[in-house]
C-alpha cells in the first residue's frame, strides 16, 4: 500500500516534469520533413493577411507542404528572437526567417557561418537582372548573396500638409534652406513646423539618420554606416547642428507622442511636416482616410533627393538546415513576381522587383517605385540595418541629445558606440 | 518499505499522518519518518521547479554577466567585470540608479501615508464601509500597463488635466512627465543627482494604484489592535493625535514592515508602468533599470550587459529583502 503511494507521488512528479518539458519545446521535434517552419514578425492584421496570401501562392505550386510561422506559435517579438538564436545554435534552425536587409542581424548570422549563399538560386531564377544591383549589394557579403528581398519601404520621407503649403505658398522641403524657410513661415502663423514623436526612442534616430544622409551625402553616409569612416568627423557635427536647428521648430511634447500622433497633427493641419518612413502612408490612407497628394503630400527629406533609404524584409537559407528543398522552393516564391504582386499591395509596401506592376499600387507607392528604380539605395539607422548594439547605444545617445543639444558630447558618444559595436 | 506486520492502511481509514493519538512508540517512530518522506515527496516537485527555473536561471544570468556575449551569437569567453564596468559607466545606468532610489523611497512613503489615511478614515465605522473599501482597492486589480496608458493620457500636457487647469486660469501649467528638471541638481559622475520632477507623474499613477493595498493591510492591522489597550489609553487621558502616535502607530510596526517589503519588491522591478506611460524619458529622467535591461538585452542584443544589469537589480532587491528575512527568522526562533 505504501509502495503504491510512493509510486503515485513519483508518477505525479514525472507528469509534472514532462508537462513542463513538453510546453517548453512543443513543435521543435514534431515537424515532418515535408513541412516548412518560418520565423516572421508579420503578425499584425494587414501583414499576417499578406503572409497568408503569399503562403497561398506557395501552396498552389507546392501542394502538401504545410507552412507554419513559428514566431507566432512560439511567442512574439523578443521571445521569438531568443528562440531563433537558440535553435540556430543547437543546429535545429527553422526553414527560413525574416530579417532586415543590411548589416544588422543578417550580417551577424552570415559572420557566424550560419547562412548559406544563394548565388545559384539567383542565377537559376534570373534574379540578378530583376532586382536593382545596389539592393543586392546590401545583401551581399564578400561577393556572396545571402537573402531574398520581399518588400520595400522608404525611410527618408517628409510628409507635409498640402493645404497649409498652398495657403502660405511654400515649396516642398527638398533642401535644408527650403526646409528652414518653410519652417519659419509656418511658425510665424502659429503652426508647429515639424511634428515630432519620440515615445519609442527610435523616431528621433530615424530623423537624425535622414538629416545625416542629407548633410554628408550618400557616399560618406555609406562609409559611416559600414565602419569605413570615423563618426568623429565634421560632417556628423554639421548634421548634429542641423538637427538641433530643426528641433527648435518641433512640438515640445514629442516624448509623449507615438509616430501616428505626429502624422495626425500633420493631417489635421496643426503641424506642417513630419519625417517618417513610408509606413506612415498606410496610416494616412487607411486610418485617417486621406488621399495621396490631396490630404497629405510627400518629398524626400532635405538634401536626399536621388537617394532612397531602404527598409526591406528579406529571407535567407540557414546553412545547418538538413532538408533545404522546401526552403529553396519557398524562397523562389518569395522572390517571384507573382508572389510579390500578391503580397505587397496587401501589406502596404511595394515589390522591389524592377518588373513589378505599378498599377497594383496607389499614387504614393507608384511615385516611390519610380524613385526606387532610379535612386541610389542606402540603409537607414535604427531599422535593423546596422549592428543592433550600435543602434541601441545610438538611441541612448539620442535620448540625451534631443534635450541637451550638446553636439560634442553626442558625437563622442556615437564614436565610442561605433568602436564598441563594430559596424562591419 | 513495510515489513508485512504493519496495519494495512485502507482508504476508509484516515491517513497515517493524520492520526497521531493511536499506536505505540515503535509505530510512531516509523510514522515520523513517513511524515518526513511524504513532506519531501510533496515539496520535491516545486523545489525542483524552483531550483531550475528560479535559482538555476539566476546562476545562469550571473554566469552570462561575466561573458563576452554581447551580440546575437552566443560567445562564452570570460570577460571579468567588463560588463559591469561598462554598464556603470553609462549616463543611462547612472540615471537609472538615481531614479530607482528616488522612485522607491517616494513611492513607499506615498503609499504608506495615503494607505494609512484611508484606513483610518474607513476605520471610523462609517456607513457603506465595504463599498469604500472596494473602491480604494480596485485600482490594484488593474494591470500596470493599463494604468500607465491611462495616466499618460491624463497627464499629457497638451490634452489632459492641463486643459482643466487652463480653464481655471492657471498660467504656468505643469509639464508632468515631460519635465527634465532635476531638484536639487548636484552633478555627480555623468549625471545630475536629485529628484527628477518627471518622476512625480509616474509616482502619482503608482501610488494611485498601490495605496489601496497599503490601506487593506493597515485596516487589518488596525482591527487587530485590542480594544483594551485603546481603552486603557483613553482612561489615561490620551486621545486624537496622542493616541495615534503613541498607541496605534507602534502597534502597527510589523504591519508597516510587511507593506514596505512587498512594495519595495514591486517598486524595484517596476517595468510595465514606466514602459507604457513615459518610456525612458528625455535624458532618461523616468528610466528604470528593468527598462534598460530589456532594451539592452532584446533590442541591442547585448546579452551579457543585460545580464549584468539584471544581477544589479537582484542585489538591490537583496539589500532590502535579506534584513527582513533575517529579522523574521530571529522572531520565529524567539517565539
XYZ file of C-alpha atoms in Angstrom:
759
model
C 0.000 0.000 0.000
C 2.695 2.434 0.965
C 4.660 1.401 -2.017
C 1.660 2.351 -4.103
C 1.603 5.770 -2.501
C 5.246 6.236 -3.220
C 4.693 5.237 -6.816
C 1.797 7.660 -7.003
C 3.912 10.525 -5.720
C 6.691 9.550 -8.054
C 4.477 9.403 -11.083
C 2.888 12.765 -10.204
C 6.362 14.222 -10.175
C 7.171 12.659 -13.501
C 3.960 14.027 -15.018
C 4.723 17.497 -13.703
C 8.192 17.379 -15.182
C 7.136 16.047 -18.528
C 4.424 18.715 -18.722
C 6.955 21.499 -18.292
C 9.326 19.865 -20.723
C 6.556 19.476 -23.272
C 5.392 23.074 -23.051
C 8.938 24.363 -23.377
C 9.645 22.911 -26.802
C 6.475 21.724 -28.475
C 6.984 21.884 -32.210
C 10.746 21.735 -32.422
C 10.879 17.991 -32.794
C 7.441 17.355 -34.230
C 7.997 18.756 -37.703
C 7.953 16.418 -40.661
C 10.423 16.787 -43.455
C 7.779 17.973 -45.911
C 6.727 20.809 -43.595
C 8.288 24.239 -43.579
C 8.798 26.310 -40.458
C 9.378 30.026 -40.850
C 10.045 32.839 -38.363
C 8.297 36.080 -39.255
C 7.102 39.073 -37.247
C 4.307 39.682 -39.741
C 1.602 39.094 -37.172
C -0.402 42.352 -37.468
C -3.753 42.429 -39.266
C -2.573 43.526 -42.715
C 0.815 41.847 -42.637
C -0.440 38.440 -41.486
C -3.074 38.541 -44.220
C -0.356 39.352 -46.735
C 1.807 36.498 -45.434
C -1.116 34.064 -45.644
C -1.715 35.041 -49.259
C 1.983 34.530 -50.029
C 1.778 31.068 -48.463
C -1.317 30.511 -50.617
C 0.712 31.186 -53.767
C 3.390 28.795 -52.484
C 0.902 26.022 -51.752
C -0.631 26.429 -55.194
C 2.695 25.396 -56.707
C 3.945 23.086 -53.981
C 0.988 21.137 -52.683
C 1.050 19.326 -49.361
C 3.812 21.397 -47.771
C 2.471 22.864 -44.560
C 3.967 26.282 -43.738
C 3.847 27.357 -40.094
C 5.024 30.646 -38.636
C 6.943 29.515 -35.549
C 7.363 33.084 -34.336
C 3.622 33.109 -33.650
C 3.495 29.609 -32.251
C 6.479 30.201 -30.004
C 5.550 33.682 -28.757
C 6.039 37.012 -30.446
C 8.744 39.643 -30.545
C 11.849 39.395 -28.422
C 10.942 35.900 -27.287
C 10.911 34.715 -30.903
C 14.352 36.238 -31.386
C 15.741 34.296 -28.417
C 14.084 31.089 -29.606
C 15.548 31.623 -33.083
C 19.031 32.219 -31.658
C 18.963 29.081 -29.517
C 17.627 26.936 -32.356
C 20.270 28.221 -34.748
C 22.969 27.415 -32.198
C 21.542 23.976 -31.479
C 21.738 23.070 -35.167
C 17.953 22.943 -35.442
C 17.178 26.084 -37.484
C 13.750 26.902 -38.939
C 13.354 26.648 -42.708
C 13.817 30.369 -43.117
C 13.362 33.553 -41.083
C 12.732 37.245 -41.558
C 15.471 39.848 -41.137
C 16.073 43.370 -42.394
C 18.369 43.995 -45.327
C 21.731 45.404 -44.321
C 24.416 44.988 -41.693
C 22.174 44.107 -38.746
C 21.173 40.590 -37.713
C 21.648 39.303 -41.276
C 25.348 40.182 -41.169
C 25.686 38.644 -37.677
C 24.282 35.347 -38.916
C 26.479 35.388 -42.010
C 29.580 36.119 -39.920
C 28.677 33.269 -37.577
C 28.667 30.943 -40.592
C 25.001 30.092 -40.127
C 23.800 31.195 -43.578
C 24.183 29.597 -46.986
C 24.928 31.757 -50.081
C 22.109 31.973 -52.610
C 24.083 32.900 -55.734
C 22.998 29.699 -57.505
C 19.344 30.419 -56.762
C 19.722 33.973 -58.082
C 21.364 32.572 -61.205
C 18.659 29.973 -61.848
C 15.801 32.392 -61.235
C 17.359 35.211 -63.257
C 17.166 37.493 -60.232
C 20.451 39.278 -60.951
C 18.629 41.237 -63.618
C 15.330 41.570 -61.806
C 16.492 43.304 -58.605
C 18.498 46.571 -58.630
C 22.184 45.868 -58.195
C 22.500 48.405 -55.372
C 19.804 46.493 -53.452
C 21.663 43.201 -53.896
C 24.805 44.942 -52.605
C 23.029 45.373 -49.265
C 22.518 41.588 -49.097
C 25.989 40.665 -50.234
C 28.947 39.770 -48.028
C 32.287 39.125 -49.783
C 30.662 38.580 -53.160
C 28.005 36.161 -51.916
C 24.286 36.964 -51.709
C 22.579 35.697 -48.570
C 18.913 36.691 -48.751
C 15.850 37.302 -50.934
C 14.097 40.698 -50.624
C 10.307 40.527 -50.417
C 9.104 44.092 -49.922
C 10.330 47.666 -49.987
C 9.719 50.658 -47.752
C 11.347 54.075 -47.777
C 12.911 55.629 -44.673
C 13.623 59.173 -45.887
C 10.286 60.877 -46.487
C 8.993 64.242 -45.320
C 5.202 64.205 -45.087
C 3.529 67.581 -45.297
C 0.095 69.152 -45.285
C -0.642 70.306 -48.878
C -3.401 72.680 -47.709
C -1.034 74.578 -45.445
C 1.724 74.616 -48.048
C -0.663 76.060 -50.651
C -2.077 78.615 -48.234
C 1.343 80.011 -47.321
C 2.892 79.472 -50.810
C 5.548 77.054 -49.553
C 7.742 74.756 -51.627
C 8.198 71.080 -50.658
C 11.236 70.972 -48.309
C 13.712 69.090 -50.502
C 16.738 71.085 -49.304
C 17.728 72.368 -45.875
C 17.445 76.073 -46.852
C 13.913 75.478 -48.167
C 13.046 73.451 -45.064
C 14.104 76.228 -42.708
C 12.368 78.878 -44.839
C 9.127 76.843 -44.751
C 9.541 76.230 -41.031
C 9.951 79.950 -40.290
C 6.811 80.822 -42.257
C 4.761 78.086 -40.577
C 5.992 79.168 -37.142
C 5.040 82.799 -37.834
C 1.485 81.608 -38.496
C 1.285 79.673 -35.271
C 1.579 76.242 -36.891
C 4.067 73.715 -35.474
C 6.532 73.466 -38.383
C 7.854 69.943 -37.718
C 5.765 67.381 -35.848
C 7.991 65.001 -33.896
C 7.105 61.885 -31.937
C 9.733 60.120 -29.858
C 7.883 57.942 -27.374
C 9.556 54.831 -28.738
C 13.017 56.405 -28.599
C 13.710 55.408 -32.230
C 11.817 58.098 -34.154
C 14.368 60.834 -33.423
C 17.083 58.398 -34.505
C 15.306 57.965 -37.838
C 15.082 61.757 -38.238
C 18.767 62.146 -37.451
C 19.661 59.357 -39.865
C 17.900 61.279 -42.644
C 19.476 64.591 -41.622
C 22.892 62.935 -41.662
C 22.221 61.491 -45.115
C 21.209 64.931 -46.392
C 24.168 66.653 -44.765
C 27.039 64.363 -45.805
C 25.620 62.766 -48.958
C 25.139 59.059 -49.701
C 28.810 58.146 -50.281
C 30.069 59.420 -46.939
C 26.900 58.164 -45.232
C 27.555 54.637 -46.528
C 31.115 54.787 -45.195
C 29.858 55.819 -41.761
C 27.300 53.011 -41.640
C 29.772 50.358 -42.695
C 32.528 51.425 -40.307
C 34.779 52.799 -43.060
C 34.707 56.388 -41.773
C 35.005 57.809 -38.275
C 31.908 59.230 -36.623
C 34.096 61.906 -35.116
C 34.000 63.991 -38.295
C 32.928 67.493 -39.392
C 30.049 66.042 -41.427
C 28.478 64.334 -38.405
C 28.892 67.527 -36.372
C 27.269 69.553 -39.153
C 24.354 67.095 -39.189
C 24.042 67.365 -35.393
C 23.911 71.157 -35.661
C 21.255 70.991 -38.386
C 19.297 68.551 -36.216
C 19.483 70.977 -33.288
C 18.189 73.765 -35.508
C 15.300 71.548 -36.634
C 14.486 70.715 -33.012
C 13.744 74.399 -32.399
C 10.807 74.009 -34.813
C 9.197 70.935 -33.221
C 6.400 70.420 -30.744
C 7.662 70.158 -27.152
C 5.686 67.070 -26.135
C 7.419 64.671 -28.537
C 8.321 62.250 -25.719
C 4.615 61.661 -25.132
C 3.702 61.005 -28.773
C 3.768 57.907 -30.973
C 4.599 58.390 -34.652
C 0.956 58.063 -35.685
C 0.079 61.028 -33.481
C 2.727 63.171 -35.167
C 1.289 62.312 -38.577
C -2.184 63.031 -37.269
C -1.018 66.552 -36.358
C 0.098 66.985 -39.980
C -3.130 65.582 -41.399
C -5.188 67.895 -39.178
C -3.155 70.955 -40.154
C -1.853 71.507 -36.628
C 1.653 70.816 -37.858
C 3.223 71.392 -41.258
C 5.645 68.471 -41.682
C 6.782 65.157 -40.243
C 9.708 62.915 -41.107
C 8.800 59.217 -41.017
C 9.217 56.060 -43.050
C 6.559 55.437 -45.681
C 4.681 53.020 -43.440
C 3.094 56.354 -42.467
C 1.257 56.481 -45.790
C -0.806 53.434 -44.792
C -1.784 55.354 -41.676
C -2.743 58.452 -43.699
C -4.868 56.489 -46.160
C -6.350 53.719 -44.008
C -6.776 55.248 -40.562
C -7.219 58.917 -41.471
C -8.873 58.372 -44.903
C -6.665 60.931 -46.656
C -5.975 60.850 -50.380
C -2.334 60.815 -51.551
C -1.407 64.268 -52.848
C -4.645 65.841 -51.585
C -4.797 65.034 -47.868
C -1.070 64.566 -47.498
C 1.977 65.420 -49.581
C 5.475 63.933 -49.559
C 9.024 64.730 -50.557
C 12.395 63.151 -49.919
C 13.867 64.518 -46.676
C 16.028 67.658 -47.104
C 19.146 67.062 -49.206
C 18.304 63.431 -50.020
C 16.727 63.783 -53.468
C 18.093 60.968 -55.616
C 18.720 58.742 -52.611
C 16.339 56.088 -51.335
C 16.561 54.914 -47.688
C 15.899 51.185 -47.854
C 13.828 49.344 -45.249
C 13.308 45.871 -46.689
C 12.349 42.500 -45.251
C 14.436 39.622 -46.530
C 14.623 35.856 -46.020
C 17.673 33.601 -46.159
C 18.733 29.956 -46.042
C 20.174 28.617 -42.743
C 23.257 26.537 -43.507
C 22.613 23.940 -40.790
C 19.223 23.066 -42.256
C 19.054 19.355 -43.136
C 16.414 19.347 -45.875
C 16.907 22.516 -47.884
C 14.441 21.795 -50.708
C 11.230 23.190 -49.083
C 13.069 26.371 -48.119
C 14.563 26.857 -51.583
C 11.094 26.387 -53.091
C 9.649 28.901 -50.639
C 12.402 31.416 -51.417
C 11.629 31.010 -55.142
C 8.028 32.071 -54.444
C 9.095 34.902 -52.112
C 11.251 36.382 -54.868
C 8.802 35.721 -57.699
C 6.803 38.412 -59.481
C 3.586 36.534 -58.794
C 4.249 36.161 -55.054
C 5.379 39.741 -54.584
C 2.483 41.188 -56.588
C 0.046 39.391 -54.300
C 1.901 40.127 -51.094
C 2.884 43.789 -51.326
C -0.431 45.522 -52.109
C -1.953 43.747 -49.070
C 0.991 44.633 -46.869
C 1.058 48.315 -47.904
C 4.595 48.048 -49.258
C 5.786 47.670 -52.835
C 7.701 44.988 -54.683
C 11.444 45.639 -55.076
C 11.436 43.838 -58.448
C 12.175 46.102 -61.409
C 9.341 44.466 -63.376
C 6.718 44.970 -60.633
C 3.348 46.158 -61.862
C 2.805 49.812 -60.760
C -0.925 49.578 -61.480
C -1.389 47.481 -58.342
C -0.427 50.412 -56.122
C -1.716 53.862 -55.170
C -0.273 57.216 -56.228
C 2.252 57.412 -53.392
C 3.659 53.902 -53.919
C 3.898 54.470 -57.670
C 5.984 57.577 -57.048
C 8.139 55.703 -54.520
C 8.653 52.848 -57.027
C 9.911 55.335 -59.599
C 12.426 56.787 -57.132
C 13.462 53.297 -56.044
C 14.342 52.253 -59.589
C 16.265 55.447 -60.309
C 17.851 56.381 -56.977
C 20.961 55.355 -55.119
C 19.964 52.985 -52.299
C 21.242 53.396 -48.746
C 20.406 51.878 -45.344
C 18.597 53.626 -42.500
C 19.924 53.640 -38.920
C 17.533 52.144 -36.417
C 15.672 49.904 -38.872
C 17.606 46.716 -38.262
C 20.174 47.848 -40.821
C 23.259 48.104 -38.607
C 24.667 46.302 -35.551
C 21.795 46.223 -33.009
C 24.214 47.094 -30.186
C 25.214 50.212 -32.105
C 21.570 51.117 -32.711
C 20.767 50.742 -29.014
C 23.714 52.916 -27.993
C 22.722 55.376 -30.730
C 19.162 55.587 -29.360
C 20.555 56.120 -25.854
C 22.829 58.948 -27.057
C 19.887 60.455 -28.941
C 17.664 60.448 -25.843
C 20.194 62.754 -24.192
C 20.958 64.826 -27.298
C 17.332 65.784 -28.020
C 17.255 67.536 -24.645
C 20.717 68.934 -24.003
C 21.696 69.702 -27.641
C 25.362 69.128 -26.772
C 26.944 68.333 -30.154
C 30.420 67.338 -28.986
C 29.062 65.032 -26.282
C 26.716 63.437 -28.824
C 29.416 62.914 -31.435
C 31.794 61.365 -28.898
C 29.001 59.031 -27.724
C 28.435 57.931 -31.344
C 32.154 57.463 -31.887
C 32.534 55.212 -28.866
C 29.330 53.347 -29.800
C 30.848 52.562 -33.202
C 34.066 51.416 -31.543
C 32.451 49.043 -29.079
C 29.897 47.744 -31.629
C 31.764 47.116 -34.907
C 29.776 48.134 -37.977
C 31.385 45.684 -40.379
C 9.356 -0.409 2.987
C 6.738 -2.206 5.173
C 7.571 -5.496 6.916
C 4.153 -7.143 6.481
C 3.141 -6.978 10.168
C 2.143 -3.384 9.760
C -1.525 -2.496 9.958
C -2.730 -2.190 6.411
C -3.931 1.268 5.559
C -7.181 1.165 3.664
C -8.737 4.218 2.056
C -11.646 4.305 4.524
C -9.306 4.933 7.417
C -7.719 8.305 7.990
C -4.265 8.560 6.538
C -1.468 7.646 8.971
C -0.061 11.165 9.062
C -3.416 12.491 10.224
C -3.858 10.196 13.213
C -1.351 10.819 15.971
C -3.118 9.561 19.064
C -3.038 5.814 18.436
C -0.130 3.451 18.183
C 2.912 2.620 20.294
C 6.387 4.118 20.259
C 7.688 1.754 17.605
C 4.959 2.648 15.165
C 5.254 6.340 15.993
C 8.908 6.458 15.014
C 8.083 4.874 11.719
C 5.279 7.370 11.250
C 7.591 10.300 11.713
C 9.872 9.022 9.025
C 6.868 8.528 6.746
C 5.851 12.108 7.543
C 9.266 13.297 6.563
C 9.209 11.276 3.394
C 5.777 12.500 2.366
C 6.784 16.048 3.143
C 9.814 15.728 0.913
C 7.776 13.999 -1.791
C 5.177 16.749 -1.694
C 7.719 19.536 -1.783
C 10.090 17.928 -4.257
C 8.283 18.958 -7.474
C 8.015 22.601 -6.520
C 11.528 22.630 -5.081
C 12.841 21.105 -8.265
C 10.965 23.596 -10.448
C 12.061 26.500 -8.248
C 15.592 25.178 -8.306
C 15.711 25.063 -12.076
C 13.530 27.977 -13.113
C 14.458 30.476 -10.388
C 17.790 29.654 -8.791
C 19.177 27.860 -11.813
C 18.405 30.793 -14.059
C 19.773 33.280 -11.534
C 23.022 31.331 -11.600
C 22.897 31.240 -15.403
C 22.293 35.001 -15.580
C 25.199 35.548 -13.213
C 27.394 33.391 -15.421
C 26.321 35.206 -18.600
C 27.089 38.571 -16.983
C 30.761 37.575 -16.861
C 30.977 36.520 -20.511
C 31.526 38.381 -23.785
C 28.075 37.514 -25.143
C 27.298 40.974 -26.462
C 25.988 40.136 -29.908
C 23.429 37.865 -31.469
C 25.828 34.948 -31.486
C 26.476 33.354 -28.075
C 30.124 33.571 -27.031
C 31.028 32.431 -23.551
C 34.603 33.626 -23.216
C 35.340 35.146 -19.810
C 35.018 38.923 -19.640
C 35.697 39.546 -15.966
C 33.974 42.639 -14.610
C 33.987 44.316 -18.018
C 30.197 44.250 -18.481
C 29.601 45.712 -15.039
C 32.197 48.413 -15.646
C 30.757 49.452 -18.990
C 27.197 49.396 -17.649
C 28.066 51.531 -14.617
C 29.935 53.948 -16.867
C 26.879 54.888 -18.904
C 24.817 58.000 -18.363
C 21.744 55.841 -18.704
C 22.518 53.362 -15.930
C 23.672 56.067 -13.527
C 20.365 57.813 -14.165
C 18.547 54.504 -13.588
C 20.094 54.069 -10.157
C 19.164 57.614 -9.165
C 15.628 57.147 -10.471
C 15.002 53.783 -8.836
C 16.141 55.023 -5.411
C 14.093 58.236 -5.647
C 11.103 56.370 -7.011
C 11.181 53.598 -4.411
C 11.507 55.946 -1.424
C 8.769 58.314 -2.583
C 6.511 55.517 -3.783
C 6.617 53.728 -0.434
C 6.189 56.919 1.561
C 3.256 57.899 -0.628
C 1.556 54.518 -0.307
C 2.094 54.382 3.462
C 0.703 57.863 4.082
C -2.247 57.575 1.721
C -2.964 53.984 2.762
C -2.856 54.853 6.457
C -5.088 57.880 5.942
C -7.653 55.846 4.051
C -7.523 53.038 6.609
C -8.062 55.462 9.500
C -10.998 57.051 7.718
C -12.614 53.714 6.939
C -11.967 52.520 10.478
C -14.356 55.193 11.800
C -17.227 52.677 11.464
C -18.634 54.601 8.524
C -21.688 53.625 6.547
C -21.166 51.552 3.359
C -17.704 50.657 4.565
C -17.288 47.712 2.224
C -18.213 49.878 -0.750
C -15.434 52.368 0.014
C -13.017 49.572 0.784
C -13.700 48.097 -2.652
C -13.396 51.445 -4.399
C -9.988 52.102 -2.902
C -8.649 48.635 -3.549
C -9.964 48.258 -7.103
C -7.024 50.037 -8.824
C -4.836 47.173 -7.644
C -6.772 44.816 -9.882
C -5.754 46.776 -12.975
C -2.608 45.886 -14.870
C 0.234 48.387 -14.539
C 0.249 48.766 -18.329
C -3.371 49.931 -18.347
C -2.646 52.341 -15.503
C 0.345 53.661 -17.433
C -1.579 54.296 -20.641
C -4.493 55.988 -18.866
C -2.296 58.234 -16.746
C -0.169 59.172 -19.745
C -3.384 60.461 -21.333
C -4.486 62.243 -18.179
C -1.121 63.912 -17.661
C -0.291 64.652 -21.309
C 0.482 68.378 -21.125
C -1.369 69.214 -24.362
C -4.545 67.251 -23.887
C -5.020 66.027 -20.352
C -5.719 67.515 -16.973
C -3.845 70.651 -18.040
C -6.873 71.717 -20.089
C -8.906 71.807 -16.880
C -6.164 73.741 -15.090
C -6.085 76.164 -18.045
C -9.838 76.660 -17.824
C -9.367 77.604 -14.179
C -6.883 80.262 -15.241
C -3.654 78.576 -14.143
C -0.880 80.412 -16.001
C 2.197 78.185 -15.695
C 0.960 74.701 -16.477
C 2.958 71.715 -15.234
C 4.725 69.699 -17.933
C 4.336 66.499 -15.879
C 6.399 63.604 -17.205
C 7.952 65.745 -19.934
C 9.827 67.870 -17.413
C 13.589 67.431 -17.463
C 14.164 69.459 -14.297
C 16.054 67.750 -11.516
C 15.935 69.171 -7.992
C 18.378 69.929 -6.319
C 20.633 69.158 -9.276
C 24.045 68.214 -7.925
C 26.499 66.926 -10.533
C 27.895 63.519 -9.654
C 29.629 61.313 -12.193
C 27.976 61.934 -15.563
C 24.560 62.771 -14.173
C 22.673 65.240 -12.008
C 21.694 63.886 -8.608
C 18.345 64.977 -7.235
C 14.669 64.291 -7.725
C 13.606 64.344 -11.391
C 10.277 66.177 -11.365
C 9.024 63.943 -14.186
C 9.012 61.054 -11.717
C 6.176 62.690 -9.795
C 3.845 61.943 -12.696
C 4.839 58.277 -12.565
C 4.570 58.323 -8.776
C 1.072 59.711 -8.975
C -0.010 56.744 -11.079
C 1.899 54.202 -8.984
C 0.612 55.492 -5.639
C -2.909 55.666 -7.041
C -2.641 52.006 -7.942
C -0.969 50.596 -4.843
C -2.142 52.703 -1.895
C -5.330 50.616 -1.750
C -3.160 47.638 -0.909
C -1.489 49.550 1.947
C -4.950 50.574 3.121
C -6.205 46.994 3.222
C -3.219 45.743 5.202
C -3.352 48.681 7.595
C -7.065 48.201 8.099
C -6.478 44.600 9.120
C -3.725 45.802 11.462
C -5.966 48.453 12.995
C -8.729 45.958 13.598
C -6.238 43.651 15.332
C -5.272 46.219 17.972
C -7.031 45.172 21.132
C -9.752 47.456 22.420
C -8.310 47.046 25.942
C -5.141 48.920 25.052
C -7.083 51.738 23.431
C -9.467 51.791 26.384
C -6.572 51.982 28.828
C -5.046 54.825 26.875
C -8.339 56.640 26.864
C -8.650 56.283 30.660
C -5.134 57.667 30.935
C -6.460 60.695 29.118
C -4.842 60.328 25.688
C -6.911 60.777 22.551
C -6.666 62.036 18.980
C -3.101 62.556 17.765
C -1.531 61.455 21.009
C -3.396 58.157 20.784
C -2.323 57.737 17.136
C 1.380 58.449 17.662
C 1.875 56.668 20.981
C -0.538 53.747 20.844
C -1.727 52.905 17.342
C 1.396 53.554 15.256
C 3.766 51.473 17.458
C 1.262 48.610 17.349
C 1.351 48.738 13.539
C 5.112 48.432 13.241
C 5.166 44.885 11.900
C 2.271 45.717 9.549
C 4.295 48.625 8.191
C 7.332 46.388 7.713
C 5.266 43.924 5.690
C 3.884 46.666 3.448
C 7.326 48.201 2.943
C 8.866 44.885 1.946
C 6.136 43.981 -0.534
C 6.043 47.451 -2.074
C 9.838 47.582 -2.315
C 9.845 44.395 -4.315
C 7.126 45.806 -6.587
C 8.955 49.089 -6.948
C 12.408 47.743 -7.769
C 11.098 45.669 -10.636
C 8.661 48.286 -11.967
C 8.533 47.939 -15.746
C 5.092 47.938 -17.347
C 4.007 51.226 -15.802
C 7.035 53.161 -16.997
C 7.219 51.366 -20.343
C 3.608 52.214 -21.154
C 3.441 55.643 -19.558
C 6.649 57.542 -20.301
C 9.291 55.262 -21.753
C 12.850 56.133 -20.732
C 12.055 59.843 -20.965
C 14.242 62.676 -22.219
C 17.679 62.441 -20.645
C 16.403 59.233 -19.007
C 14.548 61.124 -16.268
C 11.998 58.322 -15.933
C 14.136 55.374 -16.993
C 14.407 52.336 -14.707
C 16.999 49.537 -14.549
C 14.425 46.999 -15.727
C 13.681 49.055 -18.858
C 17.360 49.468 -19.573
C 17.876 45.737 -19.104
C 15.079 44.906 -21.538
C 16.299 47.236 -24.272
C 19.953 46.319 -23.812
C 19.182 42.619 -23.995
C 16.426 42.303 -26.557
C 16.875 45.352 -28.759
C 20.640 45.758 -28.520
C 21.387 42.013 -28.352
C 23.944 42.805 -25.631
C 23.030 39.806 -23.549
C 25.997 39.916 -21.164
C 25.450 43.575 -20.328
C 21.739 42.951 -19.887
C 22.575 40.098 -17.521
C 24.873 42.413 -15.560
C 22.009 44.896 -15.126
C 19.714 42.049 -14.021
C 22.216 40.971 -11.371
C 22.462 44.544 -10.075
C 18.663 44.664 -9.762
C 18.785 41.358 -7.879
C 21.412 42.698 -5.484
C 19.376 45.868 -4.912
C 16.437 43.660 -4.071
C 18.572 41.591 -1.698
C 19.672 44.703 0.178
C 16.047 45.275 1.129
C 14.776 41.734 1.483
C 17.613 39.974 3.307
C 17.468 42.096 6.510
C 13.729 41.420 6.601
C 14.229 37.679 6.211
C 16.856 37.662 8.949
C 14.620 39.557 11.360
C 11.659 37.243 10.627
C 13.834 34.207 11.218
C 15.002 35.646 14.542
C 11.439 36.381 15.564
C 10.460 32.845 14.567
C 13.193 31.390 16.774
C 12.388 33.640 19.709
C 8.753 32.552 19.753
